[in-house]
Amino acid sequence: MISASSTRDIDNEIGVLGETANTITNWGGSTIAADGIRCEGQINLKIINNVINGGNGTASAVVGISLHRSELQLLLRIMRSVTT
Amino acid sequence: MSGTKTIPGDFATIKEAIDNLNAQGVGAGGVTFNVAAGHTETASNVVISILTDPPTAANPVVFQKSGAGVNPLITAAPGISPSFDGIIKFSGADFITFDAIDLLDPNTNTGDGVVEWGYALMRASTTDGSQNNVIKNCVITLQKISSLTYGIYIANRDINGATVVPADLNGQNSYNKIIWKHYIQCL
């Protein structure tokens, strides 16, 4: 979920409380850094109730929830999200 | 187009329904496509771009599984690009829901045939982003052999991967929801 630093996306949501969690599994596995959820340039972004399980063998950074340019993300909410 | 349509039935495939939707637009009350459980088809780079009578809050578009059984499945046809193939691509499309429509890029797609994006919500222009869409109850399975694969890709780009910086609020990809039992996994 990536937007521009000058004009950011608004009110996007990944996951919701009260329902079965989103599940992201078996990603990565190479020499390249891998993210389960990657977000840039968001306003009022909600990341709620997600289960993120990376796969084996990634020979670089593995990040469950990656928030780039986080200084641009106003009103960010991350709740009940589990990464392994 | 409006009312309730069946796939297969009114349309043989989801791709055929989208092609017609792009040509006809959406009428009063919106349109719901009931896709039979167990339905399968093969397609890639299916673009949703409804320029005439586009969906609105009052006239939304819904693709949803109908009946008991496994989710409908779109298997990716071989892609054509090394970096920007998608199975379903939104091009500035709004108020569209995909509910329990699964996507798969099989490992028989190799090289440029690998499909990098499952659902891709992209900008049509600097003043036309994809907004108010919902993707839920879907299983998206892509390949790990590409570092460019994204199950759901909402990005600062158009459907061909070119960077598009929004000029105003309409150009943003905003108010989208990815919810409820949504699985993204990789082969």
mmCIF file of C-alpha atoms in Angstrom:
data_model
loop_
_atom_site.group_PDB
_atom_site.id
_atom_site.type_symbol
_atom_site.label_atom_id
_atom_site.label_comp_id
_atom_site.label_asym_id
_atom_site.label_seq_id
_atom_site.Cartn_x
_atom_site.Cartn_y
_atom_site.Cartn_z
ATOM 1 C CA MET A 1 0.000 0.000 0.000
ATOM 2 C CA ILE A 2 2.130 2.843 -1.320
ATOM 3 C CA SER A 3 1.340 6.438 -2.099
ATOM 4 C CA ALA A 4 3.255 9.582 -2.863
ATOM 5 C CA SER A 5 4.917 11.606 -0.151
ATOM 6 C CA SER A 6 3.245 14.742 -1.467
ATOM 7 C CA THR A 7 -0.353 13.508 -1.690
ATOM 8 C CA ARG A 8 -1.088 10.631 0.610
ATOM 9 C CA ASP A 9 -3.869 8.054 0.509
ATOM 10 C CA ILE A 10 -6.557 8.308 3.159
ATOM 11 C CA ASP A 11 -8.485 5.882 5.362
ATOM 12 C CA ASN A 12 -7.299 2.577 3.943
ATOM 13 C CA GLU A 13 -7.792 -0.468 6.164
ATOM 14 C CA ILE A 14 -6.104 -3.870 6.319
ATOM 15 C CA GLY A 15 -8.088 -6.170 8.558
ATOM 16 C CA VAL A 16 -10.988 -5.570 10.907
ATOM 17 C CA LEU A 17 -11.804 -6.537 14.466
ATOM 18 C CA GLY A 18 -14.521 -9.070 15.163
ATOM 19 C CA GLU A 19 -13.863 -11.275 12.163
ATOM 20 C CA THR A 20 -11.335 -13.972 11.366
ATOM 21 C CA ALA A 21 -7.917 -12.407 10.964
ATOM 22 C CA ASN A 22 -6.266 -11.750 7.650
ATOM 23 C CA THR A 23 -3.467 -14.231 7.152
ATOM 24 C CA ILE A 24 -0.324 -13.692 5.125
ATOM 25 C CA THR A 25 1.885 -16.772 4.915
ATOM 26 C CA ASN A 26 5.056 -18.148 3.378
ATOM 27 C CA TRP A 27 6.516 -15.079 1.755
ATOM 28 C CA GLY A 28 10.130 -14.094 1.192
ATOM 29 C CA GLY A 29 12.701 -16.851 0.890
ATOM 30 C CA SER A 30 15.334 -15.251 -1.306
ATOM 31 C CA THR A 31 18.265 -12.880 -0.794
ATOM 32 C CA ILE A 32 15.940 -9.891 -1.141
ATOM 33 C CA ALA A 33 14.307 -8.165 1.812
ATOM 34 C CA ALA A 34 10.649 -9.074 2.171
ATOM 35 C CA ASP A 35 7.680 -7.440 3.870
ATOM 36 C CA GLY A 36 4.373 -9.030 4.847
ATOM 37 C CA ILE A 37 2.559 -5.701 4.747
ATOM 38 C CA ARG A 38 4.295 -2.624 3.385
ATOM 39 C CA CYS A 39 2.818 0.852 3.648
ATOM 40 C CA GLU A 40 4.026 4.268 2.597
ATOM 41 C CA GLY A 41 2.394 7.654 2.461
ATOM 42 C CA GLN A 42 -0.895 6.903 4.224
ATOM 43 C CA ILE A 43 -3.155 9.006 6.405
ATOM 44 C CA ASN A 44 -5.400 7.383 9.014
ATOM 45 C CA LEU A 45 -4.242 3.920 8.017
ATOM 46 C CA LYS A 46 -5.622 1.028 10.081
ATOM 47 C CA ILE A 47 -3.830 -2.325 10.267
ATOM 48 C CA ILE A 48 -5.940 -4.478 12.535
ATOM 49 C CA ASN A 49 -6.249 -8.206 13.254
ATOM 50 C CA ASN A 50 -3.682 -9.671 10.897
ATOM 51 C CA VAL A 51 -1.590 -12.835 11.233
ATOM 52 C CA ILE A 52 1.637 -12.602 9.285
ATOM 53 C CA ASN A 53 3.838 -15.689 9.108
ATOM 54 C CA GLY A 54 7.013 -15.353 7.042
ATOM 55 C CA GLY A 55 8.505 -18.358 5.322
ATOM 56 C CA ASN A 56 11.967 -19.783 5.759
ATOM 57 C CA GLY A 57 15.187 -18.977 4.000
ATOM 58 C CA THR A 58 15.137 -15.227 3.508
ATOM 59 C CA ALA A 59 18.771 -14.071 3.597
ATOM 60 C CA SER A 60 17.921 -10.441 4.194
ATOM 61 C CA ALA A 61 15.556 -8.347 6.272
ATOM 62 C CA VAL A 62 12.165 -9.893 6.935
ATOM 63 C CA VAL A 63 9.582 -7.462 8.233
ATOM 64 C CA GLY A 64 6.016 -8.331 9.161
ATOM 65 C CA ILE A 65 4.596 -4.825 8.950
ATOM 66 C CA SER A 66 6.841 -2.305 7.239
ATOM 67 C CA LEU A 67 5.973 1.366 7.565
ATOM 68 C CA HIS A 68 8.167 3.424 5.317
ATOM 69 C CA ARG A 69 8.228 7.175 5.519
ATOM 70 C CA SER A 70 6.388 6.641 8.773
ATOM 71 C CA GLU A 71 6.667 10.311 9.580
ATOM 72 C CA LEU A 72 4.113 10.896 6.871
ATOM 73 C CA GLN A 73 1.536 8.523 8.266
ATOM 74 C CA LEU A 74 -0.795 10.462 10.450
ATOM 75 C CA LEU A 75 -3.243 8.705 12.769
ATOM 76 C CA LEU A 76 -1.696 5.307 12.179
ATOM 77 C CA ARG A 77 -3.334 2.478 14.126
ATOM 78 C CA ILE A 78 -1.918 -1.034 14.455
ATOM 79 C CA MET A 79 -3.954 -3.367 16.650
ATOM 80 C CA ARG A 80 -4.062 -7.095 17.339
ATOM 81 C CA SER A 81 -1.654 -7.964 14.556
ATOM 82 C CA VAL A 82 0.757 -10.863 15.106
ATOM 83 C CA THR A 83 3.941 -11.463 13.165
ATOM 84 C CA THR A 84 6.236 -14.488 13.328
ATOM 85 C CA MET B 1 -25.907 -2.766 -16.311
ATOM 86 C CA SER B 2 -27.810 -3.319 -13.099
ATOM 87 C CA GLY B 3 -29.500 -5.954 -10.992
ATOM 88 C CA THR B 4 -28.245 -9.465 -10.321
ATOM 89 C CA LYS B 5 -26.252 -11.413 -12.891
ATOM 90 C CA THR B 6 -24.943 -14.955 -12.777
ATOM 91 C CA ILE B 7 -21.545 -16.343 -13.733
ATOM 92 C CA PRO B 8 -21.712 -18.711 -15.492
ATOM 93 C CA GLY B 9 -25.097 -17.843 -16.928
ATOM 94 C CA ASP B 10 -25.497 -14.238 -17.919
ATOM 95 C CA PHE B 11 -21.752 -14.234 -18.501
ATOM 96 C CA ALA B 12 -19.492 -17.208 -19.033
ATOM 97 C CA THR B 13 -16.618 -15.770 -17.033
ATOM 98 C CA ILE B 14 -15.698 -12.988 -14.640
ATOM 99 C CA LYS B 15 -13.496 -11.513 -17.356
ATOM 100 C CA GLU B 16 -16.434 -11.404 -19.768
ATOM 101 C CA ALA B 17 -18.537 -9.698 -17.110
ATOM 102 C CA ILE B 18 -15.831 -7.100 -16.495
ATOM 103 C CA ASP B 19 -15.433 -6.439 -20.218
ATOM 104 C CA ASN B 20 -19.160 -5.774 -20.461
ATOM 105 C CA LEU B 21 -19.109 -3.690 -17.302
ATOM 106 C CA ASN B 22 -16.353 -1.532 -18.744
ATOM 107 C CA ALA B 23 -18.375 -0.994 -21.924
ATOM 108 C CA GLN B 24 -21.810 -0.453 -20.397
ATOM 109 C CA GLY B 25 -21.223 1.155 -17.025
ATOM 110 C CA VAL B 26 -23.450 0.699 -13.987
ATOM 111 C CA GLY B 27 -27.149 1.513 -13.704
ATOM 112 C CA ALA B 28 -29.446 2.412 -10.832
ATOM 113 C CA GLY B 29 -28.932 0.310 -7.741
ATOM 114 C CA GLY B 30 -25.691 -1.164 -8.968
ATOM 115 C CA VAL B 31 -24.982 -4.683 -10.119
ATOM 116 C CA THR B 32 -24.185 -7.894 -8.256
ATOM 117 C CA PHE B 33 -22.474 -10.775 -10.001
ATOM 118 C CA ASN B 34 -23.164 -14.097 -8.314
ATOM 119 C CA VAL B 35 -20.298 -16.380 -9.220
ATOM 120 C CA ALA B 36 -21.040 -20.046 -8.742
ATOM 121 C CA ALA B 37 -19.031 -21.865 -6.097
ATOM 122 C CA GLY B 38 -16.427 -23.982 -7.816
ATOM 123 C CA HIS B 39 -16.350 -21.807 -10.924
ATOM 124 C CA THR B 40 -12.910 -21.652 -12.542
ATOM 125 C CA GLU B 41 -11.429 -19.619 -15.344
ATOM 126 C CA THR B 42 -8.034 -18.585 -16.631
ATOM 127 C CA ALA B 43 -7.179 -14.936 -17.210
ATOM 128 C CA SER B 44 -4.587 -12.273 -16.514
ATOM 129 C CA ASN B 45 -4.355 -8.521 -16.801
ATOM 130 C CA VAL B 46 -8.114 -8.146 -16.519
ATOM 131 C CA VAL B 47 -8.549 -4.380 -16.249
ATOM 132 C CA ILE B 48 -11.522 -2.731 -14.559
ATOM 133 C CA SER B 49 -11.935 0.721 -16.059
ATOM 134 C CA ILE B 50 -15.514 1.983 -16.078
ATOM 135 C CA LEU B 51 -15.433 5.419 -17.653
ATOM 136 C CA THR B 52 -19.121 5.770 -18.554
ATOM 137 C CA ASP B 53 -21.604 5.540 -15.683
ATOM 138 C CA PRO B 54 -18.976 4.428 -13.165
ATOM 139 C CA PRO B 55 -19.991 2.796 -9.875
ATOM 140 C CA THR B 56 -20.983 5.027 -6.970
ATOM 141 C CA ALA B 57 -21.957 4.500 -3.340
ATOM 142 C CA ALA B 58 -25.559 4.142 -4.507
ATOM 143 C CA ASN B 59 -24.648 2.074 -7.538
ATOM 144 C CA PRO B 60 -21.913 -0.323 -6.407
ATOM 145 C CA VAL B 61 -20.506 -3.409 -8.106
ATOM 146 C CA VAL B 62 -20.162 -6.709 -6.240
ATOM 147 C CA PHE B 63 -18.557 -9.947 -7.354
ATOM 148 C CA GLN B 64 -19.385 -12.651 -4.818
ATOM 149 C CA LYS B 65 -19.413 -16.406 -4.437
ATOM 150 C CA SER B 66 -22.855 -17.939 -4.741
ATOM 151 C CA GLY B 67 -23.806 -21.274 -3.205
ATOM 152 C CA ALA B 68 -21.956 -23.777 -1.062
ATOM 153 C CA GLY B 69 -18.575 -25.128 -2.010
ATOM 154 C CA VAL B 70 -15.106 -23.891 -2.768
ATOM 155 C CA ASN B 71 -14.491 -20.310 -3.753
ATOM 156 C CA PRO B 72 -14.489 -19.408 -7.439
ATOM 157 C CA LEU B 73 -10.930 -19.336 -8.735
ATOM 158 C CA ILE B 74 -9.195 -17.247 -11.367
ATOM 159 C CA THR B 75 -5.974 -18.946 -12.431
ATOM 160 C CA ALA B 76 -3.462 -16.617 -14.015
ATOM 161 C CA ALA B 77 -2.794 -16.944 -17.712
ATOM 162 C CA PRO B 78 0.895 -16.359 -18.438
ATOM 163 C CA GLY B 79 1.860 -12.728 -17.973
ATOM 164 C CA ILE B 80 3.654 -10.615 -20.547
ATOM 165 C CA SER B 81 5.768 -8.302 -18.430
ATOM 166 C CA PRO B 82 8.731 -8.850 -16.118
ATOM 167 C CA SER B 83 7.222 -6.591 -13.465
ATOM 168 C CA PHE B 84 3.620 -5.435 -13.821
ATOM 169 C CA ASP B 85 1.310 -8.315 -14.653
ATOM 170 C CA GLY B 86 -1.752 -8.593 -12.479
ATOM 171 C CA ILE B 87 -4.697 -10.956 -12.426
ATOM 172 C CA ILE B 88 -7.296 -8.267 -11.613
ATOM 173 C CA LYS B 89 -6.253 -4.631 -12.113
ATOM 174 C CA PHE B 90 -8.369 -1.700 -10.956
ATOM 175 C CA SER B 91 -7.655 1.372 -13.071
ATOM 176 C CA GLY B 92 -9.168 4.248 -11.140
ATOM 177 C CA ALA B 93 -12.125 2.006 -10.313
ATOM 178 C CA ASP B 94 -14.354 2.763 -7.323
ATOM 179 C CA PHE B 95 -17.029 1.086 -5.193
ATOM 180 C CA ILE B 96 -16.206 -2.464 -6.254
ATOM 181 C CA THR B 97 -16.237 -5.493 -3.949
ATOM 182 C CA PHE B 98 -14.670 -8.891 -4.529
ATOM 183 C CA ASP B 99 -15.975 -11.368 -1.961
ATOM 184 C CA ALA B 100 -14.560 -14.907 -1.906
ATOM 185 C CA ILE B 101 -13.030 -14.823 -5.373
ATOM 186 C CA ASP B 102 -9.670 -16.593 -5.176
ATOM 187 C CA LEU B 103 -6.621 -15.941 -7.331
ATOM 188 C CA LEU B 104 -3.741 -18.256 -8.239
ATOM 189 C CA ASP B 105 -0.556 -17.815 -10.244
ATOM 190 C CA PRO B 106 0.527 -21.406 -10.968
ATOM 191 C CA ASN B 107 4.186 -22.356 -11.039
ATOM 192 C CA THR B 108 3.769 -23.330 -14.676
ATOM 193 C CA ASN B 109 4.013 -19.588 -15.380
ATOM 194 C CA THR B 110 7.723 -18.856 -15.629
ATOM 195 C CA GLY B 111 9.965 -15.976 -16.705
ATOM 196 C CA ASP B 112 7.919 -13.009 -17.892
ATOM 197 C CA GLY B 113 4.911 -15.290 -17.570
ATOM 198 C CA VAL B 114 5.003 -14.944 -13.791
ATOM 199 C CA VAL B 115 2.153 -12.721 -12.597
ATOM 200 C CA GLU B 116 3.352 -10.254 -9.989
ATOM 201 C CA TRP B 117 0.091 -8.868 -8.611
ATOM 202 C CA GLY B 118 -3.101 -10.545 -7.451
ATOM 203 C CA TYR B 119 -5.560 -7.698 -6.987
ATOM 204 C CA ALA B 120 -3.954 -4.383 -7.995
ATOM 205 C CA LEU B 121 -5.677 -1.099 -7.128
ATOM 206 C CA MET B 122 -3.993 1.514 -9.283
ATOM 207 C CA ARG B 123 -4.443 5.070 -10.441
ATOM 208 C CA ALA B 124 -5.891 5.799 -13.895
ATOM 209 C CA SER B 125 -4.469 9.317 -13.804
ATOM 210 C CA THR B 126 -3.312 12.014 -11.423
ATOM 211 C CA THR B 127 -6.974 12.791 -10.759
ATOM 212 C CA ASP B 128 -8.473 9.288 -10.767
ATOM 213 C CA GLY B 129 -7.409 6.802 -8.119
ATOM 214 C CA SER B 130 -9.095 3.583 -7.013
ATOM 215 C CA GLN B 131 -11.307 4.326 -4.020
ATOM 216 C CA ASN B 132 -13.896 2.705 -1.757
ATOM 217 C CA ASN B 133 -13.158 -0.849 -2.841
ATOM 218 C CA VAL B 134 -13.424 -3.964 -0.672
ATOM 219 C CA ILE B 135 -11.516 -7.206 -1.062
ATOM 220 C CA LYS B 136 -12.505 -9.898 1.414
ATOM 221 C CA ASN B 137 -12.683 -13.633 1.988
ATOM 222 C CA CYS B 138 -10.174 -14.237 -0.783
ATOM 223 C CA VAL B 139 -7.235 -16.619 -0.999
ATOM 224 C CA ILE B 140 -4.459 -15.212 -3.144
ATOM 225 C CA THR B 141 -1.593 -17.525 -4.022
ATOM 226 C CA LEU B 142 1.388 -16.179 -5.907
ATOM 227 C CA GLN B 143 4.905 -17.386 -6.632
ATOM 228 C CA LYS B 144 7.945 -16.630 -4.522
ATOM 229 C CA ILE B 145 10.377 -16.712 -7.430
ATOM 230 C CA SER B 146 9.779 -13.019 -8.127
ATOM 231 C CA SER B 147 10.681 -10.310 -5.632
ATOM 232 C CA LEU B 148 7.934 -8.163 -7.128
ATOM 233 C CA THR B 149 4.913 -10.212 -6.153
ATOM 234 C CA TYR B 150 2.157 -8.599 -4.110
ATOM 235 C CA GLY B 151 -1.098 -10.326 -3.189
ATOM 236 C CA ILE B 152 -2.896 -6.996 -3.009
ATOM 237 C CA TYR B 153 -1.033 -4.053 -4.477
ATOM 238 C CA ILE B 154 -2.335 -0.547 -3.849
ATOM 239 C CA ALA B 155 0.293 1.683 -5.304
ATOM 240 C CA ASN B 156 1.397 5.003 -6.585
ATOM 241 C CA ARG B 157 1.330 3.684 -10.136
ATOM 242 C CA ASP B 158 -0.890 3.011 -13.111
ATOM 243 C CA ILE B 159 -1.710 -0.478 -14.366
ATOM 244 C CA ASN B 160 1.457 -0.502 -16.475
ATOM 245 C CA GLY B 161 3.678 0.261 -13.532
ATOM 246 C CA ALA B 162 4.373 3.913 -14.349
ATOM 247 C CA THR B 163 4.557 6.214 -11.335
ATOM 248 C CA VAL B 164 1.501 8.469 -11.021
ATOM 249 C CA VAL B 165 1.583 11.146 -8.339
ATOM 250 C CA PRO B 166 -1.943 12.272 -7.475
ATOM 251 C CA ALA B 167 -2.801 15.897 -8.129
ATOM 252 C CA ASP B 168 -5.833 16.010 -5.878
ATOM 253 C CA LEU B 169 -7.998 13.939 -3.537
ATOM 254 C CA ASN B 170 -9.644 12.144 -6.456
ATOM 255 C CA GLY B 171 -6.266 10.886 -7.580
ATOM 256 C CA GLN B 172 -5.587 9.064 -4.347
ATOM 257 C CA ASN B 173 -6.169 5.363 -3.732
ATOM 258 C CA SER B 174 -8.226 5.900 -0.590
ATOM 259 C CA TYR B 175 -11.008 4.403 1.543
ATOM 260 C CA ASN B 176 -10.193 0.834 0.485
ATOM 261 C CA LYS B 177 -10.720 -2.115 2.815
ATOM 262 C CA ILE B 178 -8.930 -5.445 2.861
ATOM 263 C CA ILE B 179 -10.875 -7.461 5.373
ATOM 264 C CA TRP B 180 -12.034 -10.712 6.839
ATOM 265 C CA LYS B 181 -10.435 -14.077 6.266
ATOM 266 C CA HIS B 182 -8.173 -12.783 3.583
ATOM 267 C CA TYR B 183 -5.271 -15.124 2.912
ATOM 268 C CA ILE B 184 -2.201 -14.315 0.912
ATOM 269 C CA GLN B 185 0.224 -17.128 0.433
ATOM 270 C CA CYS B 186 3.042 -17.926 -1.918
ATOM 271 C CA LEU B 187 4.002 -21.077 -3.786
#
